[in-house]
């Protein structure tokens, strides 16, 4: 049985209590909305109307939830999600019967997106440091790292300190570049991929001695304070995984310099 098959039975556990300390560009909806749509009810005589409205409301709720949880943490109230989505709190609860269900949905989609980014960086053929830095840049730009479930930090700590000298042949056994599926929503797979990126950079002598996977995960959660964002130049959106404002770029560069060997 492969690592991915063993992980496929895992479920992202409920997420509570991680406070966010900042604000950034939070990704749009990651997954398809079709499975969440409401069944026909009053007004079903108008073909397609309810389905279109339901889809629009669901997308608004998911987008708002990413913004709210990314800024305030998973303790943020559902009322704030509803306010940002421009719907009543009852509409949110009709889509998601509890906040825990909504949190699990958001966390699973963000972990799956980060897993895909980490896999692409690891198997994309780039140099060791550029692969790691590129992954972190995309993760921080999207804001997805601030939506990691708390257990991801525990898994990172369990992976332990990365050996300072490690050959490429010692890279851990992981699913290949084409390996994707339900297991992608398990933070353990994400952390294994990140650990492989870190180990490869360490083996190439491009990572500062003593850096751990936990240190790199902290960079994933990097956030720029609201006042720094509003002081930035312009309102440009990030493109191609790049941070779209000067304060965010500067923060990421400072953090990456702290990780890179001199």
PDB file of C-alpha atoms in Angstrom:
ATOM      1  CA  UNK A   1       0.000   0.000   0.000  1.00  0.00           C
ATOM      2  CA  UNK A   2       1.406   3.411  -1.003  1.00  0.00           C
ATOM      3  CA  UNK A   3       1.652   6.492   1.213  1.00  0.00           C
ATOM      4  CA  UNK A   4      -1.169   8.067  -0.724  1.00  0.00           C
ATOM      5  CA  UNK A   5      -3.431   5.019  -0.266  1.00  0.00           C
ATOM      6  CA  UNK A   6      -2.743   4.995   3.467  1.00  0.00           C
ATOM      7  CA  UNK A   7      -3.533   8.691   3.686  1.00  0.00           C
ATOM      8  CA  UNK A   8      -6.648   8.461   1.535  1.00  0.00           C
ATOM      9  CA  UNK A   9      -8.676   7.298   4.529  1.00  0.00           C
ATOM     10  CA  UNK A  10      -7.651  10.336   6.548  1.00  0.00           C
ATOM     11  CA  UNK A  11     -10.059  13.182   7.135  1.00  0.00           C
ATOM     12  CA  UNK A  12      -9.201  16.773   7.851  1.00  0.00           C
ATOM     13  CA  UNK A  13     -10.167  17.112  11.480  1.00  0.00           C
ATOM     14  CA  UNK A  14     -12.250  19.975  12.867  1.00  0.00           C
ATOM     15  CA  UNK A  15     -10.357  23.223  13.090  1.00  0.00           C
ATOM     16  CA  UNK A  16     -10.668  25.636  15.968  1.00  0.00           C
ATOM     17  CA  UNK A  17      -8.970  28.573  17.536  1.00  0.00           C
ATOM     18  CA  UNK A  18      -6.104  29.671  15.300  1.00  0.00           C
ATOM     19  CA  UNK A  19      -6.063  33.444  15.324  1.00  0.00           C
ATOM     20  CA  UNK A  20      -4.928  35.270  12.191  1.00  0.00           C
ATOM     21  CA  UNK A  21      -2.729  38.319  12.432  1.00  0.00           C
ATOM     22  CA  UNK A  22      -3.095  40.064   9.181  1.00  0.00           C
ATOM     23  CA  UNK A  23      -4.820  40.488   5.899  1.00  0.00           C
ATOM     24  CA  UNK A  24      -3.948  39.545   2.378  1.00  0.00           C
ATOM     25  CA  UNK A  25      -5.334  38.367  -0.906  1.00  0.00           C
ATOM     26  CA  UNK A  26      -7.421  35.294  -0.182  1.00  0.00           C
ATOM     27  CA  UNK A  27      -8.036  32.824  -3.025  1.00  0.00           C
ATOM     28  CA  UNK A  28     -11.310  32.589  -4.846  1.00  0.00           C
ATOM     29  CA  UNK A  29     -13.324  29.395  -4.597  1.00  0.00           C
ATOM     30  CA  UNK A  30     -11.108  26.312  -4.956  1.00  0.00           C
ATOM     31  CA  UNK A  31     -13.634  23.539  -5.553  1.00  0.00           C
ATOM     32  CA  UNK A  32     -16.764  23.038  -7.631  1.00  0.00           C
ATOM     33  CA  UNK A  33     -19.962  24.428  -6.233  1.00  0.00           C
ATOM     34  CA  UNK A  34     -22.369  22.120  -8.032  1.00  0.00           C
ATOM     35  CA  UNK A  35     -22.582  19.470  -5.319  1.00  0.00           C
ATOM     36  CA  UNK A  36     -23.723  22.014  -2.743  1.00  0.00           C
ATOM     37  CA  UNK A  37     -26.642  23.507  -4.635  1.00  0.00           C
ATOM     38  CA  UNK A  38     -30.072  23.583  -3.096  1.00  0.00           C
ATOM     39  CA  UNK A  39     -32.838  21.428  -4.494  1.00  0.00           C
ATOM     40  CA  UNK A  40     -35.828  23.019  -6.094  1.00  0.00           C
ATOM     41  CA  UNK A  41     -38.193  24.808  -3.762  1.00  0.00           C
ATOM     42  CA  UNK A  42     -40.561  27.770  -4.001  1.00  0.00           C
ATOM     43  CA  UNK A  43     -40.102  29.452  -7.321  1.00  0.00           C
ATOM     44  CA  UNK A  44     -38.963  26.277  -9.070  1.00  0.00           C
ATOM     45  CA  UNK A  45     -41.419  27.058 -11.848  1.00  0.00           C
ATOM     46  CA  UNK A  46     -38.822  29.462 -13.202  1.00  0.00           C
ATOM     47  CA  UNK A  47     -36.302  27.058 -14.776  1.00  0.00           C
ATOM     48  CA  UNK A  48     -32.715  27.580 -13.649  1.00  0.00           C
ATOM     49  CA  UNK A  49     -33.426  30.634 -11.472  1.00  0.00           C
ATOM     50  CA  UNK A  50     -33.075  28.955  -8.063  1.00  0.00           C
ATOM     51  CA  UNK A  51     -30.052  26.941  -9.166  1.00  0.00           C
ATOM     52  CA  UNK A  52     -28.249  30.052 -10.408  1.00  0.00           C
ATOM     53  CA  UNK A  53     -29.088  31.990  -7.244  1.00  0.00           C
ATOM     54  CA  UNK A  54     -28.005  29.108  -5.028  1.00  0.00           C
ATOM     55  CA  UNK A  55     -24.695  28.784  -6.840  1.00  0.00           C
ATOM     56  CA  UNK A  56     -24.060  32.509  -6.570  1.00  0.00           C
ATOM     57  CA  UNK A  57     -24.838  32.510  -2.839  1.00  0.00           C
ATOM     58  CA  UNK A  58     -22.611  29.508  -2.204  1.00  0.00           C
ATOM     59  CA  UNK A  59     -19.678  31.061  -4.036  1.00  0.00           C
ATOM     60  CA  UNK A  60     -20.165  34.298  -2.090  1.00  0.00           C
ATOM     61  CA  UNK A  61     -20.222  32.414   1.224  1.00  0.00           C
ATOM     62  CA  UNK A  62     -17.058  30.435   0.415  1.00  0.00           C
ATOM     63  CA  UNK A  63     -15.227  33.542  -0.765  1.00  0.00           C
ATOM     64  CA  UNK A  64     -16.253  35.471   2.335  1.00  0.00           C
ATOM     65  CA  UNK A  65     -15.315  32.567   4.617  1.00  0.00           C
ATOM     66  CA  UNK A  66     -11.785  32.507   3.191  1.00  0.00           C
ATOM     67  CA  UNK A  67     -11.446  36.220   3.754  1.00  0.00           C
ATOM     68  CA  UNK A  68     -12.830  36.154   7.292  1.00  0.00           C
ATOM     69  CA  UNK A  69     -10.983  33.039   8.472  1.00  0.00           C
ATOM     70  CA  UNK A  70      -7.781  34.203   6.783  1.00  0.00           C
ATOM     71  CA  UNK A  71      -7.911  37.525   8.623  1.00  0.00           C
ATOM     72  CA  UNK A  72      -9.458  36.574  11.965  1.00  0.00           C
ATOM     73  CA  UNK A  73      -8.772  32.866  12.331  1.00  0.00           C
ATOM     74  CA  UNK A  74     -11.196  29.987  12.559  1.00  0.00           C
ATOM     75  CA  UNK A  75     -12.793  31.435  15.717  1.00  0.00           C
ATOM     76  CA  UNK A  76     -14.437  34.174  13.632  1.00  0.00           C
ATOM     77  CA  UNK A  77     -18.262  34.194  13.876  1.00  0.00           C
ATOM     78  CA  UNK A  78     -20.558  32.997  11.118  1.00  0.00           C
ATOM     79  CA  UNK A  79     -22.330  36.349  11.302  1.00  0.00           C
ATOM     80  CA  UNK A  80     -19.214  38.026   9.912  1.00  0.00           C
ATOM     81  CA  UNK A  81     -19.045  35.492   7.083  1.00  0.00           C
ATOM     82  CA  UNK A  82     -22.679  36.240   6.243  1.00  0.00           C
ATOM     83  CA  UNK A  83     -22.087  39.998   6.365  1.00  0.00           C
ATOM     84  CA  UNK A  84     -19.127  39.799   3.972  1.00  0.00           C
ATOM     85  CA  UNK A  85     -21.060  37.480   1.667  1.00  0.00           C
ATOM     86  CA  UNK A  86     -24.007  39.879   1.565  1.00  0.00           C
ATOM     87  CA  UNK A  87     -26.478  37.229   2.688  1.00  0.00           C
ATOM     88  CA  UNK A  88     -28.406  36.448   5.867  1.00  0.00           C
ATOM     89  CA  UNK A  89     -26.823  34.176   8.425  1.00  0.00           C
ATOM     90  CA  UNK A  90     -29.696  31.754   7.844  1.00  0.00           C
ATOM     91  CA  UNK A  91     -28.544  31.371   4.237  1.00  0.00           C
ATOM     92  CA  UNK A  92     -25.074  30.398   5.453  1.00  0.00           C
ATOM     93  CA  UNK A  93     -26.495  27.793   7.809  1.00  0.00           C
ATOM     94  CA  UNK A  94     -28.680  26.352   5.054  1.00  0.00           C
ATOM     95  CA  UNK A  95     -25.516  25.641   3.051  1.00  0.00           C
ATOM     96  CA  UNK A  96     -23.436  24.609   6.075  1.00  0.00           C
ATOM     97  CA  UNK A  97     -25.368  23.301   9.109  1.00  0.00           C
ATOM     98  CA  UNK A  98     -22.560  24.256  11.509  1.00  0.00           C
ATOM     99  CA  UNK A  99     -19.438  26.386  11.467  1.00  0.00           C
ATOM    100  CA  UNK A 100     -17.382  23.216  11.842  1.00  0.00           C
ATOM    101  CA  UNK A 101     -18.687  21.960   8.492  1.00  0.00           C
ATOM    102  CA  UNK A 102     -17.752  25.233   6.791  1.00  0.00           C
ATOM    103  CA  UNK A 103     -14.312  25.275   8.426  1.00  0.00           C
ATOM    104  CA  UNK A 104     -13.631  21.719   7.304  1.00  0.00           C
ATOM    105  CA  UNK A 105     -14.640  22.603   3.742  1.00  0.00           C
ATOM    106  CA  UNK A 106     -12.364  25.640   3.616  1.00  0.00           C
ATOM    107  CA  UNK A 107      -9.402  23.888   5.261  1.00  0.00           C
ATOM    108  CA  UNK A 108      -9.682  20.846   2.996  1.00  0.00           C
ATOM    109  CA  UNK A 109      -9.784  22.917  -0.188  1.00  0.00           C
ATOM    110  CA  UNK A 110      -6.864  25.115   0.822  1.00  0.00           C
ATOM    111  CA  UNK A 111      -4.734  22.130   1.864  1.00  0.00           C
ATOM    112  CA  UNK A 112      -5.513  20.414  -1.450  1.00  0.00           C
ATOM    113  CA  UNK A 113      -4.507  23.549  -3.381  1.00  0.00           C
ATOM    114  CA  UNK A 114      -1.257  23.891  -1.429  1.00  0.00           C
ATOM    115  CA  UNK A 115      -0.538  20.187  -1.943  1.00  0.00           C
ATOM    116  CA  UNK A 116      -0.877  20.614  -5.707  1.00  0.00           C
ATOM    117  CA  UNK A 117       1.483  23.604  -5.598  1.00  0.00           C
ATOM    118  CA  UNK A 118       4.042  21.718  -3.498  1.00  0.00           C
ATOM    119  CA  UNK A 119       3.896  18.677  -5.792  1.00  0.00           C
ATOM    120  CA  UNK A 120       4.413  20.872  -8.851  1.00  0.00           C
ATOM    121  CA  UNK A 121       7.411  22.558  -7.212  1.00  0.00           C
ATOM    122  CA  UNK A 122       8.977  19.264  -6.098  1.00  0.00           C
ATOM    123  CA  UNK A 123       8.624  17.454  -9.414  1.00  0.00           C
ATOM    124  CA  UNK A 124       8.768  20.431 -11.771  1.00  0.00           C
ATOM    125  CA  UNK A 125      12.488  20.120 -12.464  1.00  0.00           C
ATOM    126  CA  UNK A 126      13.558  23.437 -10.959  1.00  0.00           C
ATOM    127  CA  UNK A 127      16.648  24.024  -8.829  1.00  0.00           C
ATOM    128  CA  UNK A 128      16.330  23.190  -5.129  1.00  0.00           C
ATOM    129  CA  UNK A 129      16.149  26.689  -3.658  1.00  0.00           C
ATOM    130  CA  UNK A 130      14.088  28.161  -6.495  1.00  0.00           C
ATOM    131  CA  UNK A 131      11.548  25.348  -6.124  1.00  0.00           C
ATOM    132  CA  UNK A 132      11.141  25.938  -2.389  1.00  0.00           C
ATOM    133  CA  UNK A 133      11.080  29.732  -2.677  1.00  0.00           C
ATOM    134  CA  UNK A 134       8.643  29.600  -5.592  1.00  0.00           C
ATOM    135  CA  UNK A 135       6.237  27.398  -3.650  1.00  0.00           C
ATOM    136  CA  UNK A 136       6.381  29.670  -0.612  1.00  0.00           C
ATOM    137  CA  UNK A 137       5.862  32.727  -2.801  1.00  0.00           C
ATOM    138  CA  UNK A 138       2.703  31.309  -4.362  1.00  0.00           C
ATOM    139  CA  UNK A 139       1.387  30.125  -1.001  1.00  0.00           C
ATOM    140  CA  UNK A 140       1.920  33.474   0.719  1.00  0.00           C
ATOM    141  CA  UNK A 141       0.525  35.423  -2.251  1.00  0.00           C
ATOM    142  CA  UNK A 142      -2.675  33.386  -2.249  1.00  0.00           C
ATOM    143  CA  UNK A 143      -3.221  33.599   1.508  1.00  0.00           C
ATOM    144  CA  UNK A 144      -3.863  29.832   1.598  1.00  0.00           C
ATOM    145  CA  UNK A 145      -1.165  29.229   4.202  1.00  0.00           C
ATOM    146  CA  UNK A 146      -3.146  31.217   6.762  1.00  0.00           C
ATOM    147  CA  UNK A 147      -5.984  28.713   6.382  1.00  0.00           C
ATOM    148  CA  UNK A 148      -3.970  25.646   7.391  1.00  0.00           C
ATOM    149  CA  UNK A 149      -5.679  23.535  10.062  1.00  0.00           C
ATOM    150  CA  UNK A 150      -3.892  23.563  13.445  1.00  0.00           C
ATOM    151  CA  UNK A 151      -2.924  19.897  13.154  1.00  0.00           C
ATOM    152  CA  UNK A 152      -0.628  20.838  10.259  1.00  0.00           C
ATOM    153  CA  UNK A 153       1.719  22.503  12.745  1.00  0.00           C
ATOM    154  CA  UNK A 154       1.784  19.368  14.861  1.00  0.00           C
ATOM    155  CA  UNK A 155       2.582  17.223  11.843  1.00  0.00           C
ATOM    156  CA  UNK A 156       5.399  19.603  10.894  1.00  0.00           C
ATOM    157  CA  UNK A 157       6.921  19.286  14.357  1.00  0.00           C
ATOM    158  CA  UNK A 158       6.681  15.499  14.167  1.00  0.00           C
ATOM    159  CA  UNK A 159       8.736  15.456  10.994  1.00  0.00           C
ATOM    160  CA  UNK A 160      11.630  16.711  13.092  1.00  0.00           C
ATOM    161  CA  UNK A 161      14.766  18.589  12.178  1.00  0.00           C
ATOM    162  CA  UNK A 162      15.931  18.264   8.592  1.00  0.00           C
ATOM    163  CA  UNK A 163      19.398  16.661   8.361  1.00  0.00           C
ATOM    164  CA  UNK A 164      22.050  19.162   7.323  1.00  0.00           C
ATOM    165  CA  UNK A 165      23.676  16.725   4.897  1.00  0.00           C
ATOM    166  CA  UNK A 166      21.382  14.555   2.861  1.00  0.00           C
ATOM    167  CA  UNK A 167      21.787  13.176  -0.625  1.00  0.00           C
ATOM    168  CA  UNK A 168      19.138  13.459  -3.308  1.00  0.00           C
ATOM    169  CA  UNK A 169      18.834   9.669  -3.279  1.00  0.00           C
ATOM    170  CA  UNK A 170      17.536   9.903   0.304  1.00  0.00           C
ATOM    171  CA  UNK A 171      14.471  11.904  -0.726  1.00  0.00           C
ATOM    172  CA  UNK A 172      11.397  10.418   0.979  1.00  0.00           C
ATOM    173  CA  UNK A 173       9.051   8.138  -0.916  1.00  0.00           C
ATOM    174  CA  UNK A 174       6.110  10.236  -2.068  1.00  0.00           C
ATOM    175  CA  UNK A 175       3.341  10.081  -4.676  1.00  0.00           C
ATOM    176  CA  UNK A 176       4.559  11.170  -8.105  1.00  0.00           C
ATOM    177  CA  UNK A 177       3.665  14.329  -9.938  1.00  0.00           C
ATOM    178  CA  UNK A 178       0.513  12.726 -11.344  1.00  0.00           C
ATOM    179  CA  UNK A 179      -0.620  11.397  -7.972  1.00  0.00           C
ATOM    180  CA  UNK A 180      -3.586  13.428  -6.799  1.00  0.00           C
ATOM    181  CA  UNK A 181      -6.914  12.663  -5.198  1.00  0.00           C
ATOM    182  CA  UNK A 182      -8.780  12.757  -1.929  1.00  0.00           C
ATOM    183  CA  UNK A 183      -5.530  12.393   0.019  1.00  0.00           C
ATOM    184  CA  UNK A 184      -4.483  15.852  -1.166  1.00  0.00           C
ATOM    185  CA  UNK A 185      -6.794  17.338   1.474  1.00  0.00           C
ATOM    186  CA  UNK A 186      -4.827  15.575   4.229  1.00  0.00           C
ATOM    187  CA  UNK A 187      -2.248  17.985   5.696  1.00  0.00           C
ATOM    188  CA  UNK A 188       0.132  15.076   6.345  1.00  0.00           C
ATOM    189  CA  UNK A 189       0.701  14.642   2.615  1.00  0.00           C
ATOM    190  CA  UNK A 190       1.245  18.383   2.205  1.00  0.00           C
ATOM    191  CA  UNK A 191       3.810  18.374   5.006  1.00  0.00           C
ATOM    192  CA  UNK A 192       5.628  15.392   3.494  1.00  0.00           C
ATOM    193  CA  UNK A 193       5.948  17.244   0.197  1.00  0.00           C
ATOM    194  CA  UNK A 194       7.145  20.394   1.948  1.00  0.00           C
ATOM    195  CA  UNK A 195       9.646  18.319   3.936  1.00  0.00           C
ATOM    196  CA  UNK A 196      11.003  16.925   0.667  1.00  0.00           C
ATOM    197  CA  UNK A 197      11.433  20.434  -0.751  1.00  0.00           C
ATOM    198  CA  UNK A 198      13.213  21.484   2.442  1.00  0.00           C
ATOM    199  CA  UNK A 199      15.435  18.385   2.480  1.00  0.00           C
ATOM    200  CA  UNK A 200      16.472  18.950  -1.126  1.00  0.00           C
ATOM    201  CA  UNK A 201      17.402  22.581  -0.446  1.00  0.00           C
ATOM    202  CA  UNK A 202      19.358  21.487   2.633  1.00  0.00           C
ATOM    203  CA  UNK A 203      21.203  18.790   0.678  1.00  0.00           C
ATOM    204  CA  UNK A 204      22.164  21.402  -1.930  1.00  0.00           C
ATOM    205  CA  UNK A 205      23.652  23.583   0.788  1.00  0.00           C
ATOM    206  CA  UNK A 206      21.133  26.333   0.093  1.00  0.00           C
ATOM    207  CA  UNK A 207      19.265  26.206   3.398  1.00  0.00           C
ATOM    208  CA  UNK A 208      20.519  27.737   6.618  1.00  0.00           C
ATOM    209  CA  UNK A 209      21.755  25.004   9.019  1.00  0.00           C
ATOM    210  CA  UNK A 210      19.230  24.113  11.696  1.00  0.00           C
ATOM    211  CA  UNK A 211      16.143  25.165   9.727  1.00  0.00           C
ATOM    212  CA  UNK A 212      13.222  22.807  10.378  1.00  0.00           C
ATOM    213  CA  UNK A 213      10.051  22.016   8.474  1.00  0.00           C
ATOM    214  CA  UNK A 214       8.180  23.892  11.219  1.00  0.00           C
ATOM    215  CA  UNK A 215      10.192  27.022  10.391  1.00  0.00           C
ATOM    216  CA  UNK A 216       9.161  26.777   6.762  1.00  0.00           C
ATOM    217  CA  UNK A 217       5.510  26.240   7.714  1.00  0.00           C
ATOM    218  CA  UNK A 218       5.646  29.519   9.646  1.00  0.00           C
ATOM    219  CA  UNK A 219       6.564  31.272   6.404  1.00  0.00           C
ATOM    220  CA  UNK A 220       3.473  29.690   4.838  1.00  0.00           C
ATOM    221  CA  UNK A 221       1.327  31.505   7.386  1.00  0.00           C
ATOM    222  CA  UNK A 222       2.965  34.888   6.827  1.00  0.00           C
ATOM    223  CA  UNK A 223       0.526  37.777   6.749  1.00  0.00           C
ATOM    224  CA  UNK A 224       0.910  41.490   6.126  1.00  0.00           C
ATOM    225  CA  UNK A 225      -0.795  43.804   8.665  1.00  0.00           C
ATOM    226  CA  UNK A 226      -3.787  45.712   7.371  1.00  0.00           C
ATOM    227  CA  UNK A 227      -2.158  49.115   7.853  1.00  0.00           C
ATOM    228  CA  UNK A 228       0.850  48.004   5.800  1.00  0.00           C
ATOM    229  CA  UNK A 229      -1.376  46.852   2.957  1.00  0.00           C
ATOM    230  CA  UNK A 230      -3.330  50.092   2.853  1.00  0.00           C
ATOM    231  CA  UNK A 231      -0.045  51.999   2.786  1.00  0.00           C
ATOM    232  CA  UNK A 232       1.162  49.963  -0.225  1.00  0.00           C
ATOM    233  CA  UNK A 233       1.290  51.352  -3.702  1.00  0.00           C
ATOM    234  CA  UNK A 234      -1.824  50.753  -5.805  1.00  0.00           C
ATOM    235  CA  UNK A 235      -4.502  48.092  -5.651  1.00  0.00           C
ATOM    236  CA  UNK A 236      -3.032  45.612  -8.107  1.00  0.00           C
ATOM    237  CA  UNK A 237      -4.073  41.996  -7.779  1.00  0.00           C
ATOM    238  CA  UNK A 238      -1.381  39.312  -7.573  1.00  0.00           C
ATOM    239  CA  UNK A 239      -0.724  37.443 -10.809  1.00  0.00           C
ATOM    240  CA  UNK A 240       1.099  34.197 -11.580  1.00  0.00           C
ATOM    241  CA  UNK A 241       1.682  33.479  -7.907  1.00  0.00           C
ATOM    242  CA  UNK A 242       3.470  36.762  -7.308  1.00  0.00           C
ATOM    243  CA  UNK A 243       2.650  39.097  -4.447  1.00  0.00           C
ATOM    244  CA  UNK A 244       0.933  42.170  -5.772  1.00  0.00           C
ATOM    245  CA  UNK A 245       2.027  44.828  -3.251  1.00  0.00           C
ATOM    246  CA  UNK A 246       5.386  46.094  -2.036  1.00  0.00           C
ATOM    247  CA  UNK A 247       4.884  45.398   1.716  1.00  0.00           C
ATOM    248  CA  UNK A 248       3.970  41.765   1.049  1.00  0.00           C
ATOM    249  CA  UNK A 249       6.933  41.308  -1.283  1.00  0.00           C
ATOM    250  CA  UNK A 250       9.284  42.802   1.272  1.00  0.00           C
ATOM    251  CA  UNK A 251       7.984  40.597   4.076  1.00  0.00           C
ATOM    252  CA  UNK A 252       8.399  37.449   1.985  1.00  0.00           C
ATOM    253  CA  UNK A 253      11.920  38.405   0.935  1.00  0.00           C
ATOM    254  CA  UNK A 254      12.932  39.018   4.550  1.00  0.00           C
ATOM    255  CA  UNK A 255      11.562  35.631   5.565  1.00  0.00           C
ATOM    256  CA  UNK A 256      13.260  33.831   2.669  1.00  0.00           C
ATOM    257  CA  UNK A 257      16.578  35.503   3.457  1.00  0.00           C
ATOM    258  CA  UNK A 258      16.256  34.138   6.965  1.00  0.00           C
ATOM    259  CA  UNK A 259      15.957  30.613   5.581  1.00  0.00           C
ATOM    260  CA  UNK A 260      18.647  30.756   2.900  1.00  0.00           C
ATOM    261  CA  UNK A 261      22.252  29.756   3.557  1.00  0.00           C
ATOM    262  CA  UNK A 262      24.873  32.479   3.226  1.00  0.00           C
TER     263      UNK A 262
END
